[in-house]
């Protein structure tokens, strides 16, 4: 029977900052002594070795020692939804294939933080959306959403979509860093000009710097109408090369309420004595 112990991290869209939040959560939990790993089942748009792939960012930010080639089970060149990126290279992805590919990595840890691709309704395989993959893994979800205007609608739709498939939701993280990060595409790149639904690079990079008045009230609206807990607002920190596990862990401990995460992990796991009290280290 399929199943992975841990938490699945999805977003309300592409470019919401899932990678930096996943890495930061892993760094924070590892700094508390939890034997937690990170897994990106499929990524697209940036090759491993560029320093820009999600797998490389996850490895460096979380402090794990696993090579990026193992953190990401499948890497495809085209910045497309996984099913299309795989098809372009002659690969027919299936959920069983993804699950088996991740077993060696997942077996090294007591629990995993698994980062998805795009949002919950992204086509993962030829016959399954990402939400169906989450249900297949039998994992609860943490949703990463933008902090600003429009996030209430996007987040409530994501919550409803996941609940329709019987998926438990641990909470929502509102990422304040998406506007400045320049992340727009499926794998952290902006799309070509004129593609509907994908911001042009110039639009993202030149986004206005004025304060967004919606940010202050969005969390309360999401909690009221969605019946989910917002764990906090993750501040701008950037998700490119640079932020290490210590800084990311400190940011999480300062900005987010980790009680739901700790409560879930404590149901089946115990802190690892050899990790407890040690700050995570970046792989060299």
mmCIF file of C-alpha atoms in Angstrom:
data_model
loop_
_atom_site.group_PDB
_atom_site.id
_atom_site.type_symbol
_atom_site.label_atom_id
_atom_site.label_comp_id
_atom_site.label_asym_id
_atom_site.label_seq_id
_atom_site.Cartn_x
_atom_site.Cartn_y
_atom_site.Cartn_z
ATOM 1 C CA UNK A 1 0.000 0.000 0.000
ATOM 2 C CA UNK A 2 1.308 3.460 -0.902
ATOM 3 C CA UNK A 3 2.070 6.025 1.753
ATOM 4 C CA UNK A 4 4.849 8.351 2.874
ATOM 5 C CA UNK A 5 5.247 9.572 6.442
ATOM 6 C CA UNK A 6 5.482 13.325 6.509
ATOM 7 C CA UNK A 7 3.908 16.451 5.038
ATOM 8 C CA UNK A 8 3.217 17.416 1.434
ATOM 9 C CA UNK A 9 3.848 21.061 0.513
ATOM 10 C CA UNK A 10 1.742 22.416 -2.322
ATOM 11 C CA UNK A 11 0.990 25.907 -3.547
ATOM 12 C CA UNK A 12 -1.962 27.917 -4.738
ATOM 13 C CA UNK A 13 -0.110 28.487 -8.012
ATOM 14 C CA UNK A 14 3.335 28.338 -9.565
ATOM 15 C CA UNK A 15 5.891 30.692 -8.067
ATOM 16 C CA UNK A 16 4.388 30.977 -4.593
ATOM 17 C CA UNK A 17 7.681 30.066 -2.917
ATOM 18 C CA UNK A 18 7.106 26.396 -2.105
ATOM 19 C CA UNK A 19 10.800 25.568 -2.423
ATOM 20 C CA UNK A 20 12.147 28.145 0.009
ATOM 21 C CA UNK A 21 9.353 27.422 2.514
ATOM 22 C CA UNK A 22 9.889 23.649 2.256
ATOM 23 C CA UNK A 23 13.642 24.019 2.737
ATOM 24 C CA UNK A 24 13.123 26.401 5.638
ATOM 25 C CA UNK A 25 10.641 24.089 7.370
ATOM 26 C CA UNK A 26 13.014 21.158 6.976
ATOM 27 C CA UNK A 27 15.900 23.221 8.382
ATOM 28 C CA UNK A 28 13.765 24.294 11.347
ATOM 29 C CA UNK A 29 12.546 20.797 12.150
ATOM 30 C CA UNK A 30 16.028 19.313 11.782
ATOM 31 C CA UNK A 31 17.407 21.973 14.139
ATOM 32 C CA UNK A 32 14.884 20.708 16.707
ATOM 33 C CA UNK A 33 16.102 17.137 16.304
ATOM 34 C CA UNK A 34 13.563 15.698 13.890
ATOM 35 C CA UNK A 35 15.038 13.288 11.331
ATOM 36 C CA UNK A 36 13.303 14.945 8.381
ATOM 37 C CA UNK A 37 14.306 14.787 4.717
ATOM 38 C CA UNK A 38 13.126 16.614 1.599
ATOM 39 C CA UNK A 39 11.871 15.142 -1.671
ATOM 40 C CA UNK A 40 10.926 16.750 -4.972
ATOM 41 C CA UNK A 41 9.427 13.860 -6.965
ATOM 42 C CA UNK A 42 9.549 15.736 -10.271
ATOM 43 C CA UNK A 43 10.964 19.077 -11.340
ATOM 44 C CA UNK A 44 11.190 20.857 -14.667
ATOM 45 C CA UNK A 45 12.734 23.919 -16.256
ATOM 46 C CA UNK A 46 16.209 24.019 -14.694
ATOM 47 C CA UNK A 47 18.901 21.315 -14.999
ATOM 48 C CA UNK A 48 20.732 19.972 -11.983
ATOM 49 C CA UNK A 49 24.127 21.618 -11.909
ATOM 50 C CA UNK A 50 22.792 25.067 -12.740
ATOM 51 C CA UNK A 51 22.387 25.941 -9.070
ATOM 52 C CA UNK A 52 18.831 27.020 -9.891
ATOM 53 C CA UNK A 53 16.945 23.735 -9.731
ATOM 54 C CA UNK A 54 14.503 23.153 -6.912
ATOM 55 C CA UNK A 55 16.430 20.068 -5.814
ATOM 56 C CA UNK A 56 19.651 22.060 -5.365
ATOM 57 C CA UNK A 57 17.848 24.779 -3.431
ATOM 58 C CA UNK A 58 16.133 22.192 -1.213
ATOM 59 C CA UNK A 59 19.410 20.411 -0.446
ATOM 60 C CA UNK A 60 21.339 23.584 0.330
ATOM 61 C CA UNK A 61 18.559 25.266 2.297
ATOM 62 C CA UNK A 62 17.538 22.279 4.416
ATOM 63 C CA UNK A 63 21.087 21.179 5.274
ATOM 64 C CA UNK A 64 20.659 17.573 4.145
ATOM 65 C CA UNK A 65 23.591 15.659 2.650
ATOM 66 C CA UNK A 66 21.663 13.924 -0.143
ATOM 67 C CA UNK A 67 22.768 14.897 -3.671
ATOM 68 C CA UNK A 68 20.236 16.858 -5.759
ATOM 69 C CA UNK A 69 19.964 13.923 -8.170
ATOM 70 C CA UNK A 70 18.370 11.936 -5.355
ATOM 71 C CA UNK A 71 16.310 14.795 -3.924
ATOM 72 C CA UNK A 72 14.574 15.088 -7.305
ATOM 73 C CA UNK A 73 13.593 11.712 -8.710
ATOM 74 C CA UNK A 74 12.902 13.106 -12.184
ATOM 75 C CA UNK A 75 14.221 16.281 -13.833
ATOM 76 C CA UNK A 76 12.966 17.506 -17.198
ATOM 77 C CA UNK A 77 14.255 20.362 -19.315
ATOM 78 C CA UNK A 78 11.070 22.110 -20.465
ATOM 79 C CA UNK A 79 9.431 24.600 -18.044
ATOM 80 C CA UNK A 80 6.068 22.864 -18.338
ATOM 81 C CA UNK A 81 3.654 20.925 -16.164
ATOM 82 C CA UNK A 82 5.225 17.552 -15.246
ATOM 83 C CA UNK A 83 3.071 15.475 -17.586
ATOM 84 C CA UNK A 84 3.958 17.671 -20.575
ATOM 85 C CA UNK A 85 7.636 18.075 -19.671
ATOM 86 C CA UNK A 86 7.978 14.300 -19.320
ATOM 87 C CA UNK A 87 6.141 13.610 -22.570
ATOM 88 C CA UNK A 88 8.471 15.996 -24.416
ATOM 89 C CA UNK A 89 11.352 13.689 -23.458
ATOM 90 C CA UNK A 90 9.547 10.463 -24.235
ATOM 91 C CA UNK A 91 8.779 9.583 -20.612
ATOM 92 C CA UNK A 92 5.360 8.424 -19.462
ATOM 93 C CA UNK A 93 5.116 9.214 -15.767
ATOM 94 C CA UNK A 94 2.921 7.142 -13.475
ATOM 95 C CA UNK A 95 2.272 7.503 -9.768
ATOM 96 C CA UNK A 96 3.703 4.047 -9.107
ATOM 97 C CA UNK A 97 6.874 5.039 -10.967
ATOM 98 C CA UNK A 98 7.274 8.204 -8.910
ATOM 99 C CA UNK A 99 6.590 6.364 -5.677
ATOM 100 C CA UNK A 100 9.151 3.638 -6.346
ATOM 101 C CA UNK A 101 11.768 6.176 -7.422
ATOM 102 C CA UNK A 102 11.508 7.970 -4.089
ATOM 103 C CA UNK A 103 11.726 4.941 -1.821
ATOM 104 C CA UNK A 104 15.540 4.849 -1.415
ATOM 105 C CA UNK A 105 15.593 8.495 -0.328
ATOM 106 C CA UNK A 106 12.541 8.282 1.929
ATOM 107 C CA UNK A 107 13.880 5.170 3.691
ATOM 108 C CA UNK A 108 16.740 7.227 5.185
ATOM 109 C CA UNK A 109 14.423 9.470 7.175
ATOM 110 C CA UNK A 110 11.680 9.169 9.744
ATOM 111 C CA UNK A 111 9.549 11.666 7.824
ATOM 112 C CA UNK A 112 9.663 13.655 4.606
ATOM 113 C CA UNK A 113 8.688 17.098 3.453
ATOM 114 C CA UNK A 114 7.557 16.509 -0.123
ATOM 115 C CA UNK A 115 7.356 19.497 -2.457
ATOM 116 C CA UNK A 116 4.881 19.410 -5.292
ATOM 117 C CA UNK A 117 5.017 21.102 -8.686
ATOM 118 C CA UNK A 118 2.841 24.162 -9.159
ATOM 119 C CA UNK A 119 -0.607 23.969 -7.609
ATOM 120 C CA UNK A 120 -2.912 21.153 -6.555
ATOM 121 C CA UNK A 121 -4.634 20.909 -9.950
ATOM 122 C CA UNK A 122 -1.467 20.674 -12.050
ATOM 123 C CA UNK A 123 -1.436 17.604 -14.369
ATOM 124 C CA UNK A 124 1.221 15.344 -12.863
ATOM 125 C CA UNK A 125 0.818 12.334 -15.140
ATOM 126 C CA UNK A 126 -1.286 11.668 -18.226
ATOM 127 C CA UNK A 127 -4.213 10.625 -16.054
ATOM 128 C CA UNK A 128 -3.659 12.189 -12.612
ATOM 129 C CA UNK A 129 -3.576 15.668 -11.120
ATOM 130 C CA UNK A 130 -1.190 16.588 -8.316
ATOM 131 C CA UNK A 131 -4.013 16.345 -5.759
ATOM 132 C CA UNK A 132 -4.543 12.713 -6.707
ATOM 133 C CA UNK A 133 -0.841 12.080 -6.117
ATOM 134 C CA UNK A 134 -1.140 13.619 -2.640
ATOM 135 C CA UNK A 135 -4.109 11.355 -1.899
ATOM 136 C CA UNK A 136 -2.109 8.387 -3.251
ATOM 137 C CA UNK A 137 0.681 9.188 -0.773
ATOM 138 C CA UNK A 138 -1.856 9.614 2.063
ATOM 139 C CA UNK A 139 -0.122 12.746 3.342
ATOM 140 C CA UNK A 140 -1.554 15.884 4.969
ATOM 141 C CA UNK A 141 -0.890 19.140 3.161
ATOM 142 C CA UNK A 142 0.679 22.476 3.954
ATOM 143 C CA UNK A 143 -0.370 25.147 1.464
ATOM 144 C CA UNK A 144 2.033 27.933 0.471
ATOM 145 C CA UNK A 145 0.230 30.991 -0.850
ATOM 146 C CA UNK A 146 1.100 34.536 -1.767
ATOM 147 C CA UNK A 147 0.503 37.037 1.000
ATOM 148 C CA UNK A 148 -0.991 39.821 -1.130
ATOM 149 C CA UNK A 149 -4.055 40.734 -3.106
ATOM 150 C CA UNK A 150 -5.865 37.777 -4.693
ATOM 151 C CA UNK A 151 -4.562 35.158 -2.291
ATOM 152 C CA UNK A 152 -7.843 34.711 -0.437
ATOM 153 C CA UNK A 153 -9.611 33.508 -3.585
ATOM 154 C CA UNK A 154 -6.691 31.291 -4.673
ATOM 155 C CA UNK A 155 -6.269 29.775 -1.226
ATOM 156 C CA UNK A 156 -9.955 29.056 -0.640
ATOM 157 C CA UNK A 157 -10.214 27.358 -4.033
ATOM 158 C CA UNK A 158 -7.165 25.229 -3.239
ATOM 159 C CA UNK A 159 -8.561 24.279 0.176
ATOM 160 C CA UNK A 160 -11.897 23.267 -1.371
ATOM 161 C CA UNK A 161 -10.213 21.285 -4.154
ATOM 162 C CA UNK A 162 -8.067 19.319 -1.703
ATOM 163 C CA UNK A 163 -10.943 18.618 0.689
ATOM 164 C CA UNK A 164 -13.049 17.228 -2.143
ATOM 165 C CA UNK A 165 -10.394 14.528 -2.424
ATOM 166 C CA UNK A 166 -10.329 13.790 1.303
ATOM 167 C CA UNK A 167 -6.921 15.393 1.909
ATOM 168 C CA UNK A 168 -6.203 16.789 5.366
ATOM 169 C CA UNK A 169 -4.842 20.332 5.523
ATOM 170 C CA UNK A 170 -2.386 21.198 8.291
ATOM 171 C CA UNK A 171 -2.358 24.888 7.530
ATOM 172 C CA UNK A 172 -1.372 27.729 5.236
ATOM 173 C CA UNK A 173 1.850 29.740 5.006
ATOM 174 C CA UNK A 174 1.558 33.165 3.412
ATOM 175 C CA UNK A 175 4.793 33.957 1.623
ATOM 176 C CA UNK A 176 5.597 37.670 1.527
ATOM 177 C CA UNK A 177 8.690 37.145 -0.627
ATOM 178 C CA UNK A 178 7.047 36.101 -3.897
ATOM 179 C CA UNK A 179 6.804 39.576 -5.399
ATOM 180 C CA UNK A 180 10.525 40.223 -5.025
ATOM 181 C CA UNK A 181 11.798 36.758 -5.820
ATOM 182 C CA UNK A 182 11.317 36.857 -9.577
ATOM 183 C CA UNK A 183 9.877 33.339 -9.515
ATOM 184 C CA UNK A 184 7.087 32.736 -11.961
ATOM 185 C CA UNK A 185 7.369 29.476 -13.884
ATOM 186 C CA UNK A 186 6.815 25.854 -13.035
ATOM 187 C CA UNK A 187 10.388 25.360 -11.918
ATOM 188 C CA UNK A 188 11.259 28.869 -10.820
ATOM 189 C CA UNK A 189 11.512 30.638 -14.188
ATOM 190 C CA UNK A 190 9.327 33.245 -15.852
ATOM 191 C CA UNK A 191 7.421 32.418 -18.972
ATOM 192 C CA UNK A 192 7.731 33.823 -22.489
ATOM 193 C CA UNK A 193 5.865 37.071 -23.214
ATOM 194 C CA UNK A 194 2.179 36.748 -23.904
ATOM 195 C CA UNK A 195 1.509 33.316 -22.403
ATOM 196 C CA UNK A 196 -1.849 33.487 -20.562
ATOM 197 C CA UNK A 197 -1.574 32.939 -16.815
ATOM 198 C CA UNK A 198 2.234 33.104 -16.726
ATOM 199 C CA UNK A 199 3.783 36.477 -15.737
ATOM 200 C CA UNK A 200 6.417 37.931 -18.013
ATOM 201 C CA UNK A 201 9.843 38.265 -16.403
ATOM 202 C CA UNK A 202 9.682 42.046 -16.604
ATOM 203 C CA UNK A 203 6.273 42.121 -14.913
ATOM 204 C CA UNK A 204 7.572 40.118 -11.961
ATOM 205 C CA UNK A 205 10.911 41.848 -11.585
ATOM 206 C CA UNK A 206 9.391 45.318 -11.939
ATOM 207 C CA UNK A 207 6.454 44.714 -9.625
ATOM 208 C CA UNK A 208 5.613 47.862 -7.673
ATOM 209 C CA UNK A 209 7.157 48.192 -4.238
ATOM 210 C CA UNK A 210 4.218 49.974 -2.614
ATOM 211 C CA UNK A 211 2.755 48.241 0.444
ATOM 212 C CA UNK A 212 -0.180 45.955 -0.298
ATOM 213 C CA UNK A 213 -3.003 46.919 2.096
ATOM 214 C CA UNK A 214 -4.625 43.485 1.714
ATOM 215 C CA UNK A 215 -1.746 41.673 3.443
ATOM 216 C CA UNK A 216 -2.814 42.684 6.952
ATOM 217 C CA UNK A 217 -6.264 41.102 6.680
ATOM 218 C CA UNK A 218 -5.810 38.149 4.335
ATOM 219 C CA UNK A 219 -4.887 35.607 7.000
ATOM 220 C CA UNK A 220 -8.031 36.287 9.023
ATOM 221 C CA UNK A 221 -10.218 36.013 5.927
ATOM 222 C CA UNK A 222 -8.647 32.686 4.951
ATOM 223 C CA UNK A 223 -9.152 31.293 8.448
ATOM 224 C CA UNK A 224 -12.747 32.546 8.626
ATOM 225 C CA UNK A 225 -13.947 31.354 5.235
ATOM 226 C CA UNK A 226 -11.631 28.393 4.749
ATOM 227 C CA UNK A 227 -11.670 26.884 8.219
ATOM 228 C CA UNK A 228 -7.896 26.418 8.069
ATOM 229 C CA UNK A 229 -5.126 27.756 10.257
ATOM 230 C CA UNK A 230 -2.664 30.256 8.812
ATOM 231 C CA UNK A 231 0.690 29.458 10.403
ATOM 232 C CA UNK A 232 2.061 32.909 9.686
ATOM 233 C CA UNK A 233 3.671 35.121 7.064
ATOM 234 C CA UNK A 234 7.064 34.038 5.756
ATOM 235 C CA UNK A 235 9.106 37.221 5.197
ATOM 236 C CA UNK A 236 11.069 38.098 2.055
ATOM 237 C CA UNK A 237 14.299 36.152 2.047
ATOM 238 C CA UNK A 238 14.709 34.992 -1.559
ATOM 239 C CA UNK A 239 14.690 31.422 -2.808
ATOM 240 C CA UNK A 240 17.804 31.546 -4.979
ATOM 241 C CA UNK A 241 21.290 30.470 -3.939
ATOM 242 C CA UNK A 242 22.295 32.114 -0.697
ATOM 243 C CA UNK A 243 20.100 31.545 2.350
ATOM 244 C CA UNK A 244 21.517 28.659 4.368
ATOM 245 C CA UNK A 245 19.739 26.341 6.801
ATOM 246 C CA UNK A 246 20.588 28.338 9.918
ATOM 247 C CA UNK A 247 19.059 31.549 8.573
ATOM 248 C CA UNK A 248 16.057 29.696 7.175
ATOM 249 C CA UNK A 249 15.457 27.834 10.446
ATOM 250 C CA UNK A 250 15.668 31.054 12.440
ATOM 251 C CA UNK A 251 13.215 32.710 10.057
ATOM 252 C CA UNK A 252 10.701 29.887 10.466
ATOM 253 C CA UNK A 253 11.017 29.872 14.253
ATOM 254 C CA UNK A 254 10.442 33.635 14.312
ATOM 255 C CA UNK A 255 7.658 33.943 11.762
ATOM 256 C CA UNK A 256 5.607 30.737 11.823
ATOM 257 C CA UNK A 257 3.559 28.783 14.341
ATOM 258 C CA UNK A 258 4.955 25.265 14.089
ATOM 259 C CA UNK A 259 2.564 23.723 16.619
ATOM 260 C CA UNK A 260 0.465 21.886 13.974
ATOM 261 C CA UNK A 261 3.624 20.536 12.326
ATOM 262 C CA UNK A 262 5.116 19.359 15.621
ATOM 263 C CA UNK A 263 1.796 17.854 16.687
ATOM 264 C CA UNK A 264 1.515 15.836 13.501
ATOM 265 C CA UNK A 265 5.109 14.601 13.621
ATOM 266 C CA UNK A 266 4.881 13.712 17.308
ATOM 267 C CA UNK A 267 2.046 11.270 16.603
ATOM 268 C CA UNK A 268 4.420 8.839 14.960
ATOM 269 C CA UNK A 269 7.960 10.120 15.439
ATOM 270 C CA UNK A 270 10.411 11.056 18.157
ATOM 271 C CA UNK A 271 13.294 13.545 17.947
ATOM 272 C CA UNK A 272 16.564 11.881 16.960
ATOM 273 C CA UNK A 273 19.127 12.190 19.801
ATOM 274 C CA UNK A 274 22.070 12.554 17.409
ATOM 275 C CA UNK A 275 20.387 15.533 15.707
ATOM 276 C CA UNK A 276 18.905 17.238 18.750
ATOM 277 C CA UNK A 277 20.590 20.471 19.640
ATOM 278 C CA UNK A 278 22.710 20.583 16.481
ATOM 279 C CA UNK A 279 22.291 23.266 13.846
ATOM 280 C CA UNK A 280 21.873 21.825 10.357
ATOM 281 C CA UNK A 281 24.830 22.085 8.009
ATOM 282 C CA UNK A 282 24.952 22.801 4.307
ATOM 283 C CA UNK A 283 26.308 20.026 2.136
ATOM 284 C CA UNK A 284 29.735 20.995 0.713
#
